[in-house]
Short mmCIF file of C-alpha atoms in Angstrom, two decimals:
data_model
loop_
_atom_site.label_atom_id
_atom_site.label_comp_id
_atom_site.label_asym_id
_atom_site.label_seq_id
_atom_site.Cartn_x
_atom_site.Cartn_y
_atom_site.Cartn_z
CA MET A 16 0.00 0.00 0.00
CA ALA A 17 2.87 2.33 0.84
CA GLY A 18 4.48 1.53 -2.50
CA CYS A 19 1.23 2.36 -4.30
CA GLY A 20 1.03 5.72 -2.48
CA SER A 21 4.58 6.63 -3.47
CA TRP A 22 3.79 5.82 -7.11
CA VAL A 23 0.70 8.03 -6.98
CA PHE A 24 2.78 10.86 -5.53
CA LEU A 25 5.41 10.41 -8.23
CA LEU A 26 2.81 10.48 -11.01
CA THR A 27 1.25 13.60 -9.55
CA VAL A 28 4.59 15.41 -9.46
CA CYS A 29 5.32 14.36 -13.04
CA ALA A 30 1.91 15.56 -14.23
CA VAL A 31 2.39 18.93 -12.55
CA SER A 32 5.85 19.33 -14.05
CA VAL A 33 4.82 18.27 -17.54
CA PHE A 34 1.47 19.99 -17.92
CA GLY A 35 2.27 22.97 -15.71
CA ALA A 36 -0.98 22.97 -13.80
CA LYS A 37 -0.93 26.16 -11.78
CA GLY A 38 -3.62 28.14 -10.04
CA GLU A 39 -4.24 31.83 -10.32
CA ILE A 40 -2.71 34.23 -7.82
CA LYS A 41 -5.34 36.75 -6.75
CA PHE A 42 -4.94 40.11 -5.02
CA THR A 43 -7.43 42.77 -3.98
CA ILE A 44 -5.97 46.27 -4.07
CA PRO A 45 -7.66 49.50 -2.90
CA VAL A 46 -7.39 52.58 -5.06
CA GLY A 47 -4.59 54.90 -4.02
CA LYS A 48 -2.53 52.28 -2.12
CA LEU A 49 0.83 50.89 -3.17
CA PHE A 50 0.93 47.36 -4.58
CA THR A 51 4.16 45.35 -4.79
CA TYR A 52 4.64 41.76 -5.84
CA GLU A 53 8.04 40.08 -5.87
CA LEU A 54 8.80 37.52 -8.58
CA LYS A 55 11.11 35.13 -6.74
CA ARG A 56 13.50 33.10 -8.80
CA GLU A 57 13.37 30.24 -6.29
CA THR A 58 9.68 29.71 -7.03
CA PHE A 59 10.24 29.32 -10.76
CA GLN A 60 13.46 27.35 -10.26
CA SER A 61 11.53 24.64 -8.42
CA GLU A 62 9.18 24.43 -11.40
CA PHE A 63 12.01 24.08 -13.90
CA GLU A 64 13.70 21.28 -11.88
CA PRO A 65 10.94 19.70 -9.75
CA LEU A 66 12.55 16.25 -9.30
CA SER A 67 16.18 17.27 -8.90
CA LYS A 68 15.64 18.50 -5.33
CA LEU A 69 13.47 15.55 -4.28
CA TYR A 70 15.69 12.72 -5.47
CA ALA A 71 19.07 14.04 -6.57
CA GLY A 72 19.35 16.64 -3.81
CA ARG A 73 20.51 19.22 -6.35
CA LEU A 74 18.95 22.61 -7.04
CA TYR A 75 20.24 24.89 -9.76
CA ASP A 76 20.60 28.63 -9.39
CA ASP A 77 19.94 29.64 -12.97
CA PRO A 78 19.67 33.18 -14.33
CA MET A 79 16.13 34.10 -15.31
CA THR A 80 14.38 36.93 -17.09
CA PHE A 81 10.72 37.83 -16.64
CA LYS A 82 8.22 39.18 -19.14
CA CYS A 83 4.98 40.60 -17.78
CA ASN A 84 2.00 41.85 -19.73
CA ARG A 85 -1.72 42.23 -19.44
CA GLN A 86 -3.63 39.29 -20.85
CA ASN A 87 -4.35 39.78 -24.56
CA PHE A 88 -2.36 43.03 -24.50
CA PRO A 89 1.32 43.67 -25.22
CA ASP A 90 1.97 45.89 -22.18
CA LEU A 91 1.06 46.26 -18.55
CA PRO A 92 -1.71 48.55 -17.29
CA GLU A 93 -0.69 52.18 -17.17
CA TRP A 94 -0.42 52.22 -13.38
CA LEU A 95 1.66 49.02 -13.08
CA ARG A 96 5.42 48.82 -13.62
CA PHE A 97 7.96 46.01 -13.71
CA THR A 98 11.66 46.10 -12.92
CA GLN A 99 14.51 43.59 -12.82
CA ARG A 100 18.08 44.80 -12.71
CA HIS A 101 19.94 41.54 -13.48
CA PRO A 102 18.97 37.95 -14.47
CA PHE A 103 20.26 36.77 -11.07
CA ASP A 104 17.94 39.23 -9.24
CA ASN A 105 14.28 38.89 -8.44
CA GLY A 106 11.74 40.92 -10.35
CA PHE A 107 9.14 43.30 -8.94
CA LEU A 108 5.70 44.39 -10.06
CA TYR A 109 4.72 47.65 -8.38
CA GLY A 110 2.38 50.58 -8.79
CA THR A 111 -0.60 52.46 -7.43
CA PRO A 112 -4.00 51.96 -9.09
CA THR A 113 -6.00 55.07 -9.85
CA SER A 114 -9.39 53.61 -10.77
CA PRO A 115 -11.29 50.45 -9.87
CA GLY A 116 -11.28 47.52 -12.23
CA LYS A 117 -9.82 44.09 -12.86
CA SER A 118 -6.58 43.18 -14.59
CA ILE A 119 -5.20 39.75 -15.47
CA ILE A 120 -1.41 39.78 -15.66
CA GLU A 121 0.59 37.05 -17.42
CA ILE A 122 4.06 36.41 -16.03
CA TYR A 123 6.54 34.47 -18.15
CA ALA A 124 9.87 33.30 -16.71
CA VAL A 125 12.66 32.23 -19.09
CA ASN A 126 15.48 30.07 -17.79
CA LYS A 127 18.64 31.40 -19.43
CA ARG A 128 20.48 28.09 -18.89
CA SER A 129 17.98 25.59 -20.29
CA TYR A 130 15.67 28.10 -22.06
CA GLU A 131 12.63 26.57 -20.41
CA THR A 132 9.66 28.79 -19.73
CA ALA A 133 7.10 28.96 -16.96
CA ARG A 134 3.86 30.91 -16.83
CA HIS A 135 1.94 32.35 -13.91
CA ILE A 136 -1.37 34.19 -13.86
CA LEU A 137 -1.84 37.17 -11.55
CA VAL A 138 -5.38 38.48 -11.04
CA LEU A 139 -5.55 42.01 -9.66
CA LYS A 140 -8.91 43.34 -8.51
CA VAL A 141 -8.90 47.06 -7.75
CA THR A 142 -11.64 48.26 -5.41
CA ALA A 143 -12.81 51.82 -4.85
CA GLU A 144 -11.72 53.43 -1.60
CA LYS A 145 -11.42 56.93 -0.22
CA MET A 146 -8.09 58.60 -0.84
CA LEU A 147 -5.97 59.63 2.12
CA PRO A 148 -6.51 63.39 2.55
CA TYR A 149 -2.94 64.34 3.50
CA GLN A 150 -0.05 63.05 1.43
CA ALA A 151 3.65 63.84 1.23
CA GLU A 152 6.30 62.86 -1.29
CA PHE A 153 9.94 62.45 -0.26
CA PHE A 154 13.07 61.96 -2.32
CA LEU A 155 15.66 59.41 -1.18
CA LYS A 156 18.86 60.31 -2.99
CA LEU A 157 20.89 57.25 -1.94
CA ARG A 158 18.38 54.59 -2.96
CA GLU A 159 17.47 52.57 -6.04
CA ILE A 160 14.07 51.23 -6.89
CA GLU A 161 15.00 47.53 -6.60
CA LYS A 162 16.40 48.05 -3.09
CA VAL A 163 13.27 49.84 -1.84
CA LEU A 164 10.52 47.53 -3.08
CA PRO A 165 11.12 44.61 -0.66
CA SER A 166 8.66 44.75 2.23
CA SER A 167 11.41 44.81 4.88
CA VAL A 168 12.96 47.94 3.39
CA GLN A 169 9.55 49.59 3.07
CA ASP A 170 8.96 48.97 6.77
CA GLU A 171 12.27 50.65 7.63
CA ILE A 172 11.41 53.71 5.56
CA LYS A 173 7.91 53.84 6.98
CA GLN A 174 9.21 53.76 10.55
CA ASP A 175 11.46 56.78 9.90
CA LEU A 176 8.63 58.68 8.21
CA GLN A 177 6.26 57.85 11.07
CA LYS A 178 8.64 59.60 13.43
CA LEU A 179 8.88 62.54 11.07
CA TRP A 180 5.08 62.75 10.69
CA ASP A 181 4.55 62.04 14.41
CA THR A 182 1.94 59.37 13.73
CA GLU A 183 1.80 55.63 13.23
CA ALA A 184 -1.25 55.76 10.96
CA LEU A 185 0.84 56.08 7.82
CA GLU A 186 0.30 54.22 4.54
CA MET A 187 2.50 53.83 1.49
CA VAL A 188 0.84 55.54 -1.47
CA ASN A 189 3.43 55.21 -4.21
CA ILE A 190 7.08 54.43 -4.94
CA SER A 191 8.61 55.54 -8.22
CA ASN A 192 12.01 55.72 -9.80
CA ALA A 193 13.55 59.17 -10.19
CA LEU A 194 14.20 58.38 -13.86
CA ASP A 195 10.44 58.12 -14.41
CA GLN A 196 10.04 61.70 -13.17
CA GLY A 197 12.69 63.29 -15.36
CA GLY A 198 15.80 62.41 -13.35
CA ARG A 199 19.18 61.94 -15.01
CA VAL A 200 20.92 58.61 -15.39
CA PRO A 201 23.74 58.45 -12.82
CA LEU A 202 27.33 57.64 -13.62
CA PRO A 203 28.22 53.93 -13.33
CA LEU A 204 30.43 54.58 -10.33
CA ALA A 205 30.24 53.62 -6.69
CA GLY A 206 28.25 56.08 -4.61
CA HIS A 207 26.01 57.21 -7.49
CA PHE A 208 22.35 56.18 -7.31
CA GLU A 209 19.25 56.83 -9.40
CA GLY A 210 17.14 58.04 -6.48
CA VAL A 211 13.64 57.06 -5.41
CA TYR A 212 10.48 59.07 -4.71
CA VAL A 213 8.39 57.71 -1.82
CA LYS A 214 4.86 58.98 -1.32
CA VAL A 215 2.95 58.34 1.91
CA GLY A 216 -0.43 59.41 3.19
CA SER A 217 -2.33 59.70 6.43
CA GLU A 218 -5.60 60.87 7.94
CA GLN A 219 -3.66 63.10 10.33
CA TYR A 220 -2.51 66.57 9.35
CA PHE A 221 1.16 67.32 8.71
CA SER A 222 3.53 67.60 11.65
CA ASP A 223 5.43 70.76 12.53
CA CYS A 224 8.57 69.44 10.85
CA LEU A 225 6.75 68.91 7.59
CA GLN A 226 5.04 72.27 7.75
CA ARG A 227 8.44 73.96 7.72
CA VAL A 228 8.70 72.96 4.08
CA LEU A 229 5.92 75.45 3.32
CA THR A 230 7.68 78.41 4.95
CA PRO A 231 8.96 81.18 2.61
CA GLU A 232 12.45 80.99 4.12
CA HIS A 233 12.78 77.31 3.26
CA GLN A 234 11.55 77.87 -0.28
CA ARG A 235 13.92 80.82 -0.71
CA GLN A 236 16.89 78.70 0.31
CA CYS A 237 15.93 75.91 -2.09
CA THR A 238 15.43 78.37 -4.95
CA ALA A 239 18.84 79.94 -4.33
CA GLY A 240 20.48 76.50 -4.45
CA ALA A 241 21.96 76.84 -0.98
CA LYS A 242 22.47 73.79 1.20
CA VAL A 243 19.38 73.47 3.35
CA LYS A 244 20.02 72.32 6.86
CA VAL A 245 17.76 69.77 8.48
CA PRO A 246 15.33 71.54 10.79
CA GLY A 247 16.19 71.05 14.41
CA GLY A 248 14.73 67.87 15.87
CA CYS A 249 13.46 66.65 12.47
CA ASN A 250 16.26 64.26 11.52
CA PHE A 251 14.78 60.81 12.13
CA CYS A 252 16.56 58.67 9.52
CA SER A 253 18.13 55.74 11.33
CA ILE A 254 19.87 54.58 8.13
CA PRO A 255 21.83 57.15 6.07
CA SER A 256 20.33 55.88 2.81
CA ASN A 257 16.83 56.65 4.17
CA CYS A 258 17.57 60.35 4.72
CA ILE A 259 15.34 62.57 2.62
CA THR A 260 16.19 65.58 0.45
CA TRP A 261 14.27 68.44 2.01
CA CYS A 262 14.21 70.67 -1.08
CA LYS A 263 12.40 67.96 -3.04
CA THR A 264 9.77 67.31 -0.37
CA GLU A 265 6.22 68.13 -1.45
CA LEU A 266 3.02 68.19 0.60
CA PHE A 267 -0.42 67.52 -0.84
CA ASP A 268 -3.60 68.55 0.94
CA LEU A 269 -6.40 66.84 -0.98
CA THR A 270 -9.06 68.52 1.14
CA LYS A 271 -8.31 71.86 -0.53
CA LEU A 272 -8.47 70.63 -4.08
CA GLU A 273 -11.14 72.22 -6.20
CA PRO A 274 -13.85 69.82 -7.32
CA GLU A 275 -13.81 68.86 -10.93
CA PRO A 276 -16.38 70.59 -13.13
CA PRO A 277 -19.36 68.45 -14.05
CA ALA A 278 -19.19 66.63 -17.33
CA PRO A 279 -21.15 68.23 -20.18
CA THR A 280 -24.54 66.75 -20.85
CA MET A 281 -24.97 65.04 -24.17
CA GLY A 282 -27.96 66.08 -26.22
CA SER A 283 -29.93 64.08 -28.73
CA GLY A 284 -28.28 65.72 -31.70
CA ILE A 285 -31.60 66.87 -33.17
CA LEU A 286 -32.57 70.53 -33.35
CA ASP A 287 -35.67 71.64 -31.55
CA ALA A 288 -38.73 72.41 -33.59
CA GLY A 289 -38.91 75.92 -34.98
CA ILE A 290 -35.17 76.58 -34.92
CA ASP A 291 -33.48 76.97 -38.30
CA PHE A 292 -29.89 76.04 -38.85
CA ASP A 293 -27.78 79.11 -39.55
CA PRO A 294 -24.56 77.97 -41.22
CA PRO A 295 -21.47 80.13 -40.82
CA GLU A 296 -20.71 82.60 -43.56
CA SER A 297 -18.14 81.66 -46.14
CA PRO A 298 -14.83 83.53 -45.88
CA PRO A 299 -14.30 86.51 -48.26
CA SER A 300 -12.71 85.86 -51.63
CA ARG A 301 -9.02 86.40 -51.89
CA ASP A 302 -6.84 87.47 -54.82
CA TYR A 303 -4.01 84.95 -55.23
CA PHE A 304 -2.30 86.71 -58.18
CA PRO A 305 0.26 88.58 -55.98
CA ASP A 306 1.13 85.32 -54.27
CA TYR A 307 1.55 83.72 -57.69
CA MET A 308 3.84 86.53 -58.81
CA VAL A 309 6.03 86.25 -55.75
CA THR A 310 6.11 82.45 -55.77
CA VAL A 311 6.51 81.68 -59.50
CA ILE A 312 7.22 84.73 -61.66
CA VAL A 313 9.97 86.33 -59.56
CA PRO A 314 12.07 83.13 -59.22
CA LEU A 315 11.58 82.49 -62.97
CA ILE A 316 12.86 85.96 -63.90
CA LEU A 317 15.88 85.55 -61.65
CA ALA A 318 16.64 82.18 -63.26
CA ILE A 319 16.48 83.69 -66.77
CA ILE A 320 18.82 86.54 -65.77
CA LEU A 321 21.33 84.12 -64.28
CA CYS A 322 21.23 81.92 -67.41
CA ALA A 323 21.79 84.94 -69.66
CA LEU A 324 24.72 86.10 -67.54
CA LEU A 325 26.28 82.66 -67.59
CA ALA A 326 25.83 82.38 -71.39
CA TYR A 327 27.52 85.79 -71.89
CA ILE A 328 30.48 84.75 -69.74
CA MET A 329 30.88 81.35 -71.42
CA PHE A 330 30.36 82.32 -75.09
CA CYS A 331 30.60 86.08 -75.66
CA ARG A 332 33.84 86.72 -73.80
CA ARG A 333 35.93 83.99 -75.42
CA GLU A 334 39.02 85.36 -77.30
CA GLY A 335 39.27 82.70 -80.02
CA VAL A 336 42.39 80.98 -81.32
CA ALA A 337 43.26 83.56 -83.99
CA LYS A 338 42.98 86.50 -81.59
CA ARG A 339 45.01 84.69 -78.98
CA ASN A 340 47.79 83.80 -81.48
CA ALA A 341 47.91 87.38 -82.74
CA ARG A 342 48.58 88.66 -79.25
CA THR A 343 51.25 86.01 -78.50
CA ASN A 344 54.98 86.41 -79.22
CA GLN A 345 56.04 84.56 -82.40
CA ILE A 346 59.04 82.97 -80.73
CA GLN A 347 56.82 81.60 -77.99
CA LEU A 348 54.39 80.23 -80.58
CA TYR A 349 57.24 78.60 -82.53
CA HIS A 350 58.56 77.01 -79.35
CA GLN A 351 55.09 75.73 -78.50
CA HIS A 352 54.63 74.20 -81.96
CA THR A 353 58.01 72.50 -81.66
CA ILE A 354 56.99 70.88 -78.38
CA HIS A 355 53.78 69.57 -79.95
CA GLU A 356 55.67 68.18 -82.99
CA ASN A 357 58.20 66.39 -80.80
CA THR A 358 55.40 64.97 -78.68
CA ASP A 359 53.61 63.61 -81.74
CA GLU A 360 56.86 62.12 -83.03
CA LEU A 361 57.53 60.31 -79.75
CA ARG A 362 54.01 58.93 -79.77
CA ASN A 363 54.46 57.60 -83.29
CA MET A 364 57.75 55.95 -82.32
CA ALA A 365 56.09 54.21 -79.42
CA GLY A 366 54.03 52.18 -81.91
CA ASN A 367 56.92 51.32 -84.27
CA ARG A 368 60.52 50.85 -83.05
CA GLY A 369 62.12 50.55 -86.53
CA VAL A 370 62.21 54.24 -87.44
CA PRO A 371 65.14 56.65 -87.80
CA PRO A 372 66.19 58.71 -84.77
CA PRO A 373 63.87 61.59 -83.99
CA LEU A 374 64.71 65.10 -85.05
CA SER A 375 64.77 66.15 -81.42
CA THR A 376 68.07 64.23 -80.99
CA LEU A 377 69.77 66.19 -83.77
CA PRO A 378 71.71 69.41 -83.04
CA MET A 379 69.43 72.13 -81.82
CA PHE A 380 68.39 74.78 -84.29
CA ASN A 381 68.68 78.43 -83.50
CA TYR A 382 65.44 79.33 -81.87
CA ARG A 383 65.91 82.96 -82.92
CA THR A 384 66.50 82.46 -86.65
CA GLY A 385 65.16 78.92 -87.16
CA GLU A 386 68.45 77.81 -88.81
CA ARG A 387 69.75 74.29 -88.13
CA ALA A 388 73.42 73.57 -87.53
CA SER A 389 75.25 70.87 -89.48
CA PRO A 390 75.13 67.45 -87.79
CA LEU A 391 78.22 66.38 -85.90
CA GLN A 392 80.19 63.41 -87.22
CA SER A 393 81.52 62.30 -83.85
CA ASP A 394 79.92 60.02 -81.27
CA SER A 395 82.26 61.04 -78.49
CA PRO A 396 80.46 61.48 -75.18
CA SER A 397 82.51 64.58 -74.48
CA ILE A 398 80.77 66.45 -77.29
CA PRO A 399 77.25 67.51 -76.31
CA LEU A 400 74.34 66.98 -78.62
CA ILE A 401 73.27 70.58 -78.30
CA MET A 402 75.98 72.97 -79.35
CA ALA A 403 76.08 76.48 -78.09
CA GLN A 404 75.79 78.91 -81.00
CA HIS A 405 76.19 82.61 -81.12
CA ASP A 406 72.89 84.35 -80.65
CA PRO A 407 72.72 87.71 -82.39
CA TYR A 408 70.06 88.77 -79.95
CA SER A 409 71.99 87.75 -76.85
CA ASP A 410 73.42 91.24 -76.42
CA THR A 411 69.93 92.65 -76.05
CA LEU A 412 69.00 90.31 -73.16
CA PRO A 413 69.17 91.73 -69.67
CA ARG A 414 72.14 90.67 -67.57
CA LYS A 415 72.27 90.14 -63.85
#
């Protein structure tokens, strides 16, 4: 009989692990109160390896990532947020509902070692409740959102704020990251934190320490950027990271808020009998010709003028070859023609190697008179190819 019972237990465990039969997790949340739910990795780890702990005595510590969304929707409700800093850390769902209703949250856990997945269903029912009339928001500069959401840390912060408020009837209203309220991303160095805003509420009016925040002197010091000292007898933070920033403390008295105007009444959409519809008058006619002139004609005229100017510069101011040669020195022209002839001759020789030596290797002609000297009959290297000849115009050249 005992053996049969153990087999039944084993089959039950296998069925749960294979089919993933899980019940829904239900919470009832009042409007205006903080809700936090911790996604513990140990809970999902036992689902990924259900038999390893029972029989092998081994339990993995795998990294996990969580994905949370509203059922049949890609995102969470607007009042609910999720955070997880690292795959080896637990995740947190937190937020403060603003209106009654019901939300079904799907939680998916992905095992980064085996890539198995697990799914939980979280049913959140938000009920209507009266808001706390007196609320205060504090800024904790040396905190991060993941370190504040655990219930033990919330109790520590609440105890310090109870001393500051001088009442024990204090409720957490909201906790939000400073980055969600326009804060800057801190440097990735030790001692730099994102900061957390903690909002609490109570039925009791603000204490004397809190009322000092409303004094003109305190506001003047914060506006000037001076270091505000903690009011005497108002420093109740037992842990340095729980100390608040006084210049960022805000008080909210919901009893003094003006009531919202009533919503407009919707009519039937049908005019009463005997009332004629008077349509609005059509706007006066407008002459668009000046706009057309400025938009089309003026740019077109400017384009034509620029084209005419460019055509005059490119075509009408060209000198021409004959005019240019007439204004150029004849000796310079002759020298230029000689260079072109020698270039053409070298190009022709490049295609056929069996040709006589080029004229450019013969003795140089007189560039003044155009006369050629008689070719030399010696191949001695001491005799240059270009012989110096007497230039009748050399006496007229300037000398240094």
